[in-house]
GROMACS .gro file of C-alpha atoms in nm:
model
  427
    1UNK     CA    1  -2.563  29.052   4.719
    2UNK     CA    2  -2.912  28.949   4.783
    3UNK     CA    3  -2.936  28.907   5.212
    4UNK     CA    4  -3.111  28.676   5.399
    5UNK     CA    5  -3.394  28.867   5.656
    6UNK     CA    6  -3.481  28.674   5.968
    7UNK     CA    7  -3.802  28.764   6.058
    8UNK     CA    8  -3.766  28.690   6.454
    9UNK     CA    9  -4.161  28.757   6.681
   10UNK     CA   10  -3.986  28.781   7.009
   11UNK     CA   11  -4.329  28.686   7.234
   12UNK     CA   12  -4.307  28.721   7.617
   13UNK     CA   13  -4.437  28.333   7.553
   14UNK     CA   14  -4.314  28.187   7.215
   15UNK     CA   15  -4.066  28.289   6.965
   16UNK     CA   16  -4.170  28.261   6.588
   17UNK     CA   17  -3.844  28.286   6.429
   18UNK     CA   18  -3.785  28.220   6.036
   19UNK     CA   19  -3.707  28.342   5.673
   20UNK     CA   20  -3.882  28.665   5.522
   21UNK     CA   21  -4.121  28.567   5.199
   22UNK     CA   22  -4.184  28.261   5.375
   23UNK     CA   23  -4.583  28.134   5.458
   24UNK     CA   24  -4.474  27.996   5.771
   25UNK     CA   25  -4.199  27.967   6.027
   26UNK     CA   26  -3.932  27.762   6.078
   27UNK     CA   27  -3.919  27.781   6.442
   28UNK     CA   28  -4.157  27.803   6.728
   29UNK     CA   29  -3.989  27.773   7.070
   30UNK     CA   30  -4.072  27.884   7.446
   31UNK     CA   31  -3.893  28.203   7.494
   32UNK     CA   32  -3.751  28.060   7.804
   33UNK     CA   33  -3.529  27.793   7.938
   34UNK     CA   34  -3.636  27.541   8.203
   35UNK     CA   35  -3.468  27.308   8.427
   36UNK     CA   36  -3.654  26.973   8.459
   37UNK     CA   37  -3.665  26.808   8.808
   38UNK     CA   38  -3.424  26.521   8.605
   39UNK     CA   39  -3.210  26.774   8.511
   40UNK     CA   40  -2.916  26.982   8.778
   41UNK     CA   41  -2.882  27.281   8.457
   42UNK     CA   42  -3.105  27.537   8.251
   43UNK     CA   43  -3.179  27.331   7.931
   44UNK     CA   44  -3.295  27.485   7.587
   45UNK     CA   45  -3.676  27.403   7.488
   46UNK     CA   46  -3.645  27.179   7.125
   47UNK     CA   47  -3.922  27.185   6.927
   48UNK     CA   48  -3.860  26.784   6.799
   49UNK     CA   49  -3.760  26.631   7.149
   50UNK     CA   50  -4.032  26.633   7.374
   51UNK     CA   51  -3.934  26.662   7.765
   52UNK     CA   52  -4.086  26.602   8.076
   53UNK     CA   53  -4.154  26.951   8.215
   54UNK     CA   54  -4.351  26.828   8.587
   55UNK     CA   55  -4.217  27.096   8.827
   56UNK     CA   56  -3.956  27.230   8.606
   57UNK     CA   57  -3.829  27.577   8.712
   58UNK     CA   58  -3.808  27.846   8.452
   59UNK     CA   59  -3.658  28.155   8.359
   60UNK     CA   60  -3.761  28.385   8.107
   61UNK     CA   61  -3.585  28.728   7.977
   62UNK     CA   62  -3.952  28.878   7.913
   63UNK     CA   63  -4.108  29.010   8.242
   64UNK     CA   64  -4.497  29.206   8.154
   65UNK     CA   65  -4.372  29.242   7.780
   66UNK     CA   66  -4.019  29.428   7.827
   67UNK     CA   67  -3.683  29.242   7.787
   68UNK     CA   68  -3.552  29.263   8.150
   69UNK     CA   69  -3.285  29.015   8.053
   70UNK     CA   70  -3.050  29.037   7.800
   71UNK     CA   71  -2.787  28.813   7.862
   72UNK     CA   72  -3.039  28.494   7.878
   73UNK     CA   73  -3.238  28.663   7.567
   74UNK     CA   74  -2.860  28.595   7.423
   75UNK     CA   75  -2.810  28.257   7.532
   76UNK     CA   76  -3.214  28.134   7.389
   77UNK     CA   77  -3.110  28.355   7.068
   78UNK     CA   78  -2.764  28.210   6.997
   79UNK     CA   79  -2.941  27.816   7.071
   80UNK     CA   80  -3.197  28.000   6.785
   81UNK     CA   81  -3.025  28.101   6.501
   82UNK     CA   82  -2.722  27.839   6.541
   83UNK     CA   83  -2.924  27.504   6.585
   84UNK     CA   84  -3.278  27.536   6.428
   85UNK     CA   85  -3.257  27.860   6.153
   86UNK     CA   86  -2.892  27.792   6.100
   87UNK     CA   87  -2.835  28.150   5.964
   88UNK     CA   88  -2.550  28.294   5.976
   89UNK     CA   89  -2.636  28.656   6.096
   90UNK     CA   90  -2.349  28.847   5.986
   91UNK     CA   91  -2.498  28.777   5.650
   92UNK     CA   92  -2.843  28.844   5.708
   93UNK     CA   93  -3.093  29.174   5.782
   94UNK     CA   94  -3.298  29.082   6.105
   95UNK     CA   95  -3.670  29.230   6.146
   96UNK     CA   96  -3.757  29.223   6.498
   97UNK     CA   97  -4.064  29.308   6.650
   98UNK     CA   98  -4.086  29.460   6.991
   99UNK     CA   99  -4.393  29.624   7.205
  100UNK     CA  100  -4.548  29.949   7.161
  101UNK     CA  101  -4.369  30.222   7.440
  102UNK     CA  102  -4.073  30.023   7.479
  103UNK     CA  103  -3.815  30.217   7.760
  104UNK     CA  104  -3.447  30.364   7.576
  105UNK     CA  105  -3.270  30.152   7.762
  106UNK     CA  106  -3.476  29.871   7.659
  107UNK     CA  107  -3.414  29.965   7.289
  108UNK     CA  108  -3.038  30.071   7.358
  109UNK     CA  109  -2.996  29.657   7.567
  110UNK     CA  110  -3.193  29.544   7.200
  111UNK     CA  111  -2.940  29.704   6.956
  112UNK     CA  112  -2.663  29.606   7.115
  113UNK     CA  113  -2.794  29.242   7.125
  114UNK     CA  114  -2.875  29.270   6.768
  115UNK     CA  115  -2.545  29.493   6.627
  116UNK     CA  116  -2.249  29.412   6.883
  117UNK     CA  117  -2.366  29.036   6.981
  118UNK     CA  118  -2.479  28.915   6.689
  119UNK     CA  119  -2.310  29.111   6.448
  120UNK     CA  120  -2.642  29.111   6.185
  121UNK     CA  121  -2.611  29.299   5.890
  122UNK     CA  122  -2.909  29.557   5.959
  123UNK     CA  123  -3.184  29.599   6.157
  124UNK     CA  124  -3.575  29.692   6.112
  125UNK     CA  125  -3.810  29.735   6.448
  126UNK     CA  126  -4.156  29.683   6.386
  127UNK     CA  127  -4.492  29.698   6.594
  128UNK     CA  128  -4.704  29.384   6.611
  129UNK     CA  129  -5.048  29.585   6.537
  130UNK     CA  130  -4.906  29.712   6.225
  131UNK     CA  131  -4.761  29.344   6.111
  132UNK     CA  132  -5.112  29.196   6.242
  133UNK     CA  133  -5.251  29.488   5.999
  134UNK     CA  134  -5.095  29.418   5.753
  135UNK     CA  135  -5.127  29.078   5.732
  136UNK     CA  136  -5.484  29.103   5.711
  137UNK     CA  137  -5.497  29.343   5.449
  138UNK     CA  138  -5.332  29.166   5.228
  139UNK     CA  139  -5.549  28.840   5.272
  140UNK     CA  140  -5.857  29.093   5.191
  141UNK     CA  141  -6.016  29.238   4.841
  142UNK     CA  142  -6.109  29.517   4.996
  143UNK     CA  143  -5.845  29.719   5.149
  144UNK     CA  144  -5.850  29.887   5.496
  145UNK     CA  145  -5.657  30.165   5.537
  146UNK     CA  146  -5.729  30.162   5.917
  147UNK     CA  147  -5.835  29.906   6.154
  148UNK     CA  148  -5.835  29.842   6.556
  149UNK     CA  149  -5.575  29.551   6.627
  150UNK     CA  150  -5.666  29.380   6.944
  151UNK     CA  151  -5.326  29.200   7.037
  152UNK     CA  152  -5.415  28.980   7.308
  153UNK     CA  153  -5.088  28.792   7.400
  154UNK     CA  154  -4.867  28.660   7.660
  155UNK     CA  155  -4.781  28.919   7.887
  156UNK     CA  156  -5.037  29.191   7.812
  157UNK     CA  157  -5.396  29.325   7.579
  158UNK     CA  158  -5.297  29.619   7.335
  159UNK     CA  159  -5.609  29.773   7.162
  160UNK     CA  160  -5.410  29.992   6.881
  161UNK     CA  161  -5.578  30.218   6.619
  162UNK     CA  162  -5.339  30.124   6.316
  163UNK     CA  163  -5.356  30.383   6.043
  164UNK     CA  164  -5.213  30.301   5.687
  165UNK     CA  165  -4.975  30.048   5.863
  166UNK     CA  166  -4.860  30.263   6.119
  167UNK     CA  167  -4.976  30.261   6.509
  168UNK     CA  168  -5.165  30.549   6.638
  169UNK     CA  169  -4.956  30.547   6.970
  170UNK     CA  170  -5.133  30.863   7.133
  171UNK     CA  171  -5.412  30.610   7.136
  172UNK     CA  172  -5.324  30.262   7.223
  173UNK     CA  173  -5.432  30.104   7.491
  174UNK     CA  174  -5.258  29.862   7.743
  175UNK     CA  175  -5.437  29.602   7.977
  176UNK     CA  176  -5.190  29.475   8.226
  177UNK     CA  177  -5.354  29.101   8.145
  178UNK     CA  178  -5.250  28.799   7.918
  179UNK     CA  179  -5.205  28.454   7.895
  180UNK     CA  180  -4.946  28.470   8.179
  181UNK     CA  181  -5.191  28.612   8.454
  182UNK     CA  182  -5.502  28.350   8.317
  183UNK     CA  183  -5.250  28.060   8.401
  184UNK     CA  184  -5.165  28.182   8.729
  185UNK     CA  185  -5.516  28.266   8.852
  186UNK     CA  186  -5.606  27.910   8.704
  187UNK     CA  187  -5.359  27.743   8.927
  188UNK     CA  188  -5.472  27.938   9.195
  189UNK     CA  189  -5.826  27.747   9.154
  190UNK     CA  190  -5.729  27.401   9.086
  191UNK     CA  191  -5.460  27.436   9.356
  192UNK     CA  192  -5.744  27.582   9.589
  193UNK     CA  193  -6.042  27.287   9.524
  194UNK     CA  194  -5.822  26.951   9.408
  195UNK     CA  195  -5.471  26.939   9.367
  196UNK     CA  196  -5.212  27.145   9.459
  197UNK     CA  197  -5.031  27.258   9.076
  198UNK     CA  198  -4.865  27.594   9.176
  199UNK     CA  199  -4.526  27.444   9.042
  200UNK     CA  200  -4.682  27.301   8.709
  201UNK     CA  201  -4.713  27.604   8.504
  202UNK     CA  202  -4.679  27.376   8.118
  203UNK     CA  203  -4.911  27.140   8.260
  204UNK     CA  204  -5.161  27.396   8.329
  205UNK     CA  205  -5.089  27.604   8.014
  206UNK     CA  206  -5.188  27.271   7.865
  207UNK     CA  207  -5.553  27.253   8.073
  208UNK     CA  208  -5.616  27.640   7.978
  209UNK     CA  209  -5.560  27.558   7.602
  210UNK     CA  210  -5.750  27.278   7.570
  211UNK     CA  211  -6.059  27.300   7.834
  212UNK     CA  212  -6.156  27.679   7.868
  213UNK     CA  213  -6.399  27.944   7.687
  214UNK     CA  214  -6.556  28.233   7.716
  215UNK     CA  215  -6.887  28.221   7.872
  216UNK     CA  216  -7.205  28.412   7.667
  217UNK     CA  217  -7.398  28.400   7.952
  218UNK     CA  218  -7.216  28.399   8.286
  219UNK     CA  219  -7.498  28.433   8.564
  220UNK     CA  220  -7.732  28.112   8.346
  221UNK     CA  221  -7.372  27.928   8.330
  222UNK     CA  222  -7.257  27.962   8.703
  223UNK     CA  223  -7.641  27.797   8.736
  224UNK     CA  224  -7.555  27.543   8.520
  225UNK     CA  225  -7.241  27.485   8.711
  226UNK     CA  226  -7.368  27.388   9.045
  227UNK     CA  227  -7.552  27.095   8.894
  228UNK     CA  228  -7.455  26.720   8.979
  229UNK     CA  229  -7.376  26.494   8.714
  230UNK     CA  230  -7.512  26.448   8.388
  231UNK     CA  231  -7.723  26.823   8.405
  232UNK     CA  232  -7.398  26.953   8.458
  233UNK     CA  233  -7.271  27.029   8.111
  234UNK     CA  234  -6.977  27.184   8.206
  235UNK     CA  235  -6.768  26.921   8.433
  236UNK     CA  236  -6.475  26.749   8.278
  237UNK     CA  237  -6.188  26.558   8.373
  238UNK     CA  238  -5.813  26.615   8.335
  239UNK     CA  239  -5.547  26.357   8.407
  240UNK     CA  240  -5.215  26.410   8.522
  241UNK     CA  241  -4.924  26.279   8.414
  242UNK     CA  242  -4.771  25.944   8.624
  243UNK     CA  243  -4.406  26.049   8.469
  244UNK     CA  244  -4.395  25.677   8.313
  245UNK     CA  245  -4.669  25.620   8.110
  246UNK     CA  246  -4.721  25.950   7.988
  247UNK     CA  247  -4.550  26.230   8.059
  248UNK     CA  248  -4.840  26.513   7.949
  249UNK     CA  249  -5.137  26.521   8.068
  250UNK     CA  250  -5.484  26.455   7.910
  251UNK     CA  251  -5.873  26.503   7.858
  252UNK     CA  252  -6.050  26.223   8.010
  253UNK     CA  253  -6.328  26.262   7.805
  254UNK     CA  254  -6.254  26.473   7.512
  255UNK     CA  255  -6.652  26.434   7.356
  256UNK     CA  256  -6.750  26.516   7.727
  257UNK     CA  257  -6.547  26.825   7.769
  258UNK     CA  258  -6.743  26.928   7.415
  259UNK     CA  259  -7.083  26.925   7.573
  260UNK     CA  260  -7.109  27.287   7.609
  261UNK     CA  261  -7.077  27.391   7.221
  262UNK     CA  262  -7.458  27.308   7.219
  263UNK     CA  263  -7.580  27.575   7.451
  264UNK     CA  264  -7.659  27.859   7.256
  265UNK     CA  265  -7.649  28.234   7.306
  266UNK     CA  266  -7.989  28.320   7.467
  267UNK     CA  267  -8.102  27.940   7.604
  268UNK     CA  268  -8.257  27.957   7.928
  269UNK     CA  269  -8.200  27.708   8.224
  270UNK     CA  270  -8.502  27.517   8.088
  271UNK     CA  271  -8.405  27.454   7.740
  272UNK     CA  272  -8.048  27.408   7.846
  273UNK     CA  273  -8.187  27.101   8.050
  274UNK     CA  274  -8.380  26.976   7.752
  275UNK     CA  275  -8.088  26.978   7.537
  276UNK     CA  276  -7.889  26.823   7.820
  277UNK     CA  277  -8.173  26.520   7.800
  278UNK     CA  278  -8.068  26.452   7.502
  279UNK     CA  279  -7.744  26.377   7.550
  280UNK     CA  280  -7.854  26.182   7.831
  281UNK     CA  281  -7.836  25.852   7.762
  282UNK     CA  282  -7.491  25.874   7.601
  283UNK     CA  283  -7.324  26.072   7.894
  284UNK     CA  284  -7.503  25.832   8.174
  285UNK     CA  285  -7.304  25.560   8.033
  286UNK     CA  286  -6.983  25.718   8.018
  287UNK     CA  287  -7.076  25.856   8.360
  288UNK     CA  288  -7.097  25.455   8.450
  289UNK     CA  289  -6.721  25.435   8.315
  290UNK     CA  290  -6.629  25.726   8.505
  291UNK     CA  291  -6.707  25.566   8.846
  292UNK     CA  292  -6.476  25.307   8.785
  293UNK     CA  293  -6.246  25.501   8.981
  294UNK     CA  294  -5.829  25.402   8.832
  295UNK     CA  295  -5.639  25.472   9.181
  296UNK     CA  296  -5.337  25.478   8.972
  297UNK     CA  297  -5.432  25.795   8.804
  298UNK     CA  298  -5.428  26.159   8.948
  299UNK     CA  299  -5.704  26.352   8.838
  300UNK     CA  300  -5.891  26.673   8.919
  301UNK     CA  301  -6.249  26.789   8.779
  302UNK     CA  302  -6.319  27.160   8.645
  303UNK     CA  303  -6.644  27.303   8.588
  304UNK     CA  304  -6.722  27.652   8.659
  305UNK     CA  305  -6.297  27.706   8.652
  306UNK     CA  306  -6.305  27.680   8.264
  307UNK     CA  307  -6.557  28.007   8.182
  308UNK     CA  308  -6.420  28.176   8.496
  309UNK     CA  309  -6.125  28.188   8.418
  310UNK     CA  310  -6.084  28.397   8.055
  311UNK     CA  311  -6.376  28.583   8.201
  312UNK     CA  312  -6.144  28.780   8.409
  313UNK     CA  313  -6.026  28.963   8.004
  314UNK     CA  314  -6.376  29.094   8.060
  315UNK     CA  315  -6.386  29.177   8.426
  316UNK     CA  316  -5.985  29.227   8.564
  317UNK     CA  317  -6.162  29.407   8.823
  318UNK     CA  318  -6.246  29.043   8.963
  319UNK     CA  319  -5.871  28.968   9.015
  320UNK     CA  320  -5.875  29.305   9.169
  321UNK     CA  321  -5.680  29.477   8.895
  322UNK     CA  322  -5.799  29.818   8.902
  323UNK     CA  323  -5.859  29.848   8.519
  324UNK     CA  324  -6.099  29.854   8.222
  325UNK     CA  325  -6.211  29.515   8.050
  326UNK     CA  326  -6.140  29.455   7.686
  327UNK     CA  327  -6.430  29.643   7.558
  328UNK     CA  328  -6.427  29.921   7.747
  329UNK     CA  329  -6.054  29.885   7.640
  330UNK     CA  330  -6.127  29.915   7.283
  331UNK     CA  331  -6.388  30.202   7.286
  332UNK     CA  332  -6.164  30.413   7.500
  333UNK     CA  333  -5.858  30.354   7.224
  334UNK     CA  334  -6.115  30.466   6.987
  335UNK     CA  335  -6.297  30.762   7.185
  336UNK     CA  336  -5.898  30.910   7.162
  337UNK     CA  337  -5.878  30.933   6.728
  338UNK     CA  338  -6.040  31.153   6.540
  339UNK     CA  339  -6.409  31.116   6.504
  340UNK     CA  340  -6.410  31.061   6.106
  341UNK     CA  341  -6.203  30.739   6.208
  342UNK     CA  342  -6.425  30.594   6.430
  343UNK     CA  343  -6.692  30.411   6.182
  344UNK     CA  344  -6.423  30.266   6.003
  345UNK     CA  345  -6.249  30.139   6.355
  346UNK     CA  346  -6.524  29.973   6.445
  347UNK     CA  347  -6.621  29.807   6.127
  348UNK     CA  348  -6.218  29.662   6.131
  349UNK     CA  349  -6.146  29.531   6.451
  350UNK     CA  350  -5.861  29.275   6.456
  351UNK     CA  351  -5.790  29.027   6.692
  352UNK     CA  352  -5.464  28.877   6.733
  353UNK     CA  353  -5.239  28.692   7.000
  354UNK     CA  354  -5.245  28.338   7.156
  355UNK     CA  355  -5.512  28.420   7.406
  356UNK     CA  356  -5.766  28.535   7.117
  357UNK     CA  357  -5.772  28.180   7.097
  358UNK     CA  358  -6.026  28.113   7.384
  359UNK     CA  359  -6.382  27.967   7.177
  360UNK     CA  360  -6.643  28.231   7.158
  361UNK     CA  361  -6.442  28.504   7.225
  362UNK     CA  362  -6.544  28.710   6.906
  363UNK     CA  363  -6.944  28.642   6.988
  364UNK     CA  364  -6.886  28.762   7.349
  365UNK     CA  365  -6.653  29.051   7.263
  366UNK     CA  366  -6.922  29.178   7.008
  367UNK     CA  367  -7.190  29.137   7.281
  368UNK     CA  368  -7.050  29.319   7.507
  369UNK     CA  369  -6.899  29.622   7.259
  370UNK     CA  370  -7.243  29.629   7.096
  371UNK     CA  371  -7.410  29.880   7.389
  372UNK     CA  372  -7.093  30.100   7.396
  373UNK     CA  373  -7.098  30.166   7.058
  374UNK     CA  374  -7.361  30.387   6.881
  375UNK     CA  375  -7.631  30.231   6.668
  376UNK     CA  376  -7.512  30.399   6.327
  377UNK     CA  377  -7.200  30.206   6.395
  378UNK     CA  378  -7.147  29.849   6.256
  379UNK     CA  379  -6.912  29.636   6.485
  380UNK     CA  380  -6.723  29.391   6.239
  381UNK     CA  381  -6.472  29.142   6.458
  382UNK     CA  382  -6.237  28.963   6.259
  383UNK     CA  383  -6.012  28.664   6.406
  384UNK     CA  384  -5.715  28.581   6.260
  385UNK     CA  385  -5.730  28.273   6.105
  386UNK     CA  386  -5.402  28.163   6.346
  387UNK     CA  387  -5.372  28.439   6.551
  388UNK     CA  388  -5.022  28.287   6.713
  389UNK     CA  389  -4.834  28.310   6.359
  390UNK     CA  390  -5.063  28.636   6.230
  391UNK     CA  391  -4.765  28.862   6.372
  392UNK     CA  392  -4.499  28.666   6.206
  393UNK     CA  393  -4.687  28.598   5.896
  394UNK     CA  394  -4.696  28.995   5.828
  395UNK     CA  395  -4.340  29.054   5.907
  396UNK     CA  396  -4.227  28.775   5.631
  397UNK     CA  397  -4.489  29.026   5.396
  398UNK     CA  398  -4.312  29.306   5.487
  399UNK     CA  399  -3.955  29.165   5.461
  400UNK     CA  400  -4.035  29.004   5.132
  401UNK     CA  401  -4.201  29.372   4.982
  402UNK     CA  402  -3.945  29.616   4.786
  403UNK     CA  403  -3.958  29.863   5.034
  404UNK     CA  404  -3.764  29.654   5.304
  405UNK     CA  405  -3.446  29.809   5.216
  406UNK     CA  406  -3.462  30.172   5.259
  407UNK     CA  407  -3.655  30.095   5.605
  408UNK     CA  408  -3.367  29.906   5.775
  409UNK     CA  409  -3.084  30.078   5.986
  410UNK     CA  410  -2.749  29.934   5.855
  411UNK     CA  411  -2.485  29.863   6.157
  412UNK     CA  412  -2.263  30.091   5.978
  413UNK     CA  413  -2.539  30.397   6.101
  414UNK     CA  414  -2.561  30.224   6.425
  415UNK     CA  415  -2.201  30.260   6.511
  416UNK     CA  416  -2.215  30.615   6.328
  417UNK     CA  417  -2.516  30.759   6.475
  418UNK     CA  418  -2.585  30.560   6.791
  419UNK     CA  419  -2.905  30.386   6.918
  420UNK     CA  420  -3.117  30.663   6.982
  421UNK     CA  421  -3.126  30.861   6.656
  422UNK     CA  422  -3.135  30.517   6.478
  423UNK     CA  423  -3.478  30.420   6.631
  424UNK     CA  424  -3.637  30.756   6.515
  425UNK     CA  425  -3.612  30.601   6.192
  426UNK     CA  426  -3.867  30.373   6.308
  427UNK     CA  427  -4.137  30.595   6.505
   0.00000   0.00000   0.00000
């Protein structure tokens, strides 16, 4: 009997949660649930209804990567496969992907969700760099058998050597540093210079997404950012929302908040300011509509917040973390594999997660990676084309390919053998 496989990404951030051999999937929910300030219980996040999430409290099972609680991970996974995938998963194989150096217990809390809660069929565990891997491979002609996965996600930055679609664990990588940590140290700014938002974590999620990027040159930028007005290129507005209205908030001035996609990489202050003239014109006169103050609006300004910000991927010595940045990261996950491998590392470098996202990430990460790395080397970065579903997208390969099968541990093993010689089958 041909099996249904629910290929389930279970992010610290977002599930992606749908049907093997599919392109896309079905479901992408907060892994969380939240209690709105309108609301006196925990509610489930629903991808069609929207909600009004100002100061809502939430809990999530996910803490730095690592399931920490089960019995909510239950309740979010039940809401999961019963209202949106409507599988049942006594009749299906579940392929579940979990973080690299995962505790037992961990594991042992996982299968029991998995075998004794939900009663599925059979399990696979995979590793997101090897999914992300082999995603990629199979959208290229030529094929890599190795390349450096740089998952930069939620909770934390992996920078994993994958070799023919399996991890090189000895050396991976960890930065302590994702999306997470960026929104908090964002709030702590706004909160510090406008408005207080230490409660409005979806709201600022939302200012992250759609107003910062990563900064090619930090020292000319900072500069740039002390400017008043129109020579500022940099300063945007974000409105909050007035809960009857509008319940998001918004981008004053979208075009605006677009002005600095014409600096380029080596402009100094002076041709910055030329290129600023030019826009002059058309800014002063939206600058004329932005001094018609609307008291009925709450707003805050960001300017040097929005480079500063993903900068700290870089530096996470700035928010006095006492570790490497990315690229430092990366050559030091390299530095560990065998020399023959390191060429071909460099010239495959992956990246992957919701906090890839950031523009000019790739340009910056290659700038700085360029003077570690020896001149014989070519540095190739790739970014997946959606690095949120690039994860998912390589587990629905992988359910969908012939092997599947043999890979999986049936529940019949797991009640045989136990948790722990189960999981060796996926080392």
């Amino acid at each position: 009997m041909h099996q249904n496989v629910v290929v389930l990404d279970n992010g610290g951030g977002l599930i992606k949660a749908g049907l093997g051999g599919e392109r896309d999937p079905s479901a992408i929910i907060p892994n969380c649930v939240y209690r709105p300030l309108s609301s006196k219980k925990w509610v489930h996040p629903s991808p069609t209804e929207p909600m009004d999430l100002t100061s809502a409290a939430v809990r999530r099972p996910i803490d730095r990567g690592y399931l920490i609680n089960p019995d909510l991970q239950r309740e979010i996974w039940a809401n999961l496969f019963s209202s949106l995938l409507r599988v049942n998963p006594a009749q299906s194989s579940l392929l579940l992907t979990e973080p690299l150096f995962t505790l037992p217990s961990i594991q042992r809390a996982t299968d029991e969700l998995v075998f004794e809660d939900f009663n599925f069929s059979s399990l696979y565990v995979a590793h997101s760099p090897s999914l992300a891997h082999l995603y990629e491979a199979s959208q290229r002609t030529f094929k890599a058998q190795c390349s450096l996965v740089v998952d930069c996600g939620f909770s934390f930055t992996h920078a994993v050597p994958v070799f023919q679609n399996f991890p090189i664990n000895y050396a991976a990588k960890r930065i302590d540093l994702g999306g997470k940590a960026l929104t908090n140290y964002l709030k702590e700014l706004v909160s510090y210079r406008s408005v207080n938002v230490m409660d409005e974590t979806f709201l600022i999620d939302d200012v992250k997404e759609k107003l910062c990027f990563v900064s090619l040159d930090v020292a000319r930028d900072l500069q740039i950012a002390k400017k008043q007005g129109k020579d500022n290129a940099f300063r945007c507005t974000y409105v909050l929302p007035d809960g009857v209205t509008h319940t998001k908030g918004f981008v004053k001035n979208p075009e605006e908040a677009q002005r600095y996609l014409a600096l380029g990489n080596g402009d100094t202050l002076e041709e910055v300011q030329q290129k600023m003239d030019v826009d002059q014109m058309e800014v002063t006169n939206k600058l004329e509509d932005r001094k018609k103050i609307d008291l009925t609006k709450n707003e805050f300004d960001l300017t040097n917040e929005r480079f500063l910000v993903p900068e700290m991927i870089f530096h996470p010595a700035d928010l006095g973390m006492n570790q490497a940045g990315l690229a430092e990261c990366m050559v030091r996950a390299v530095s560990s594999c065998h020399p023959h491998l390191h060429p071909v590392l460099y010239e495959n470098i992956i990246l992957t997660g919701g906090s890839t996202l950031f523009p000019r990430l790739s340009d910056r990460l290659e700038r700085e990676l360029r003077p570690l790395v020896p001149d014989d080397y070519q540095v190739n970065i790739t970014p997946q084309q959606d690095p949120i579903l690039g994860v998912w997208r390589g587990g629905s390969l992988l359910a969908s390919s012939p092997d599947f099968e043999a890979m999986r541990v049936t529940k019949a093993e797991y009640e045989e053998l136990g948790s722990a010689r189960c999981r060796r089958r996926f080392c």
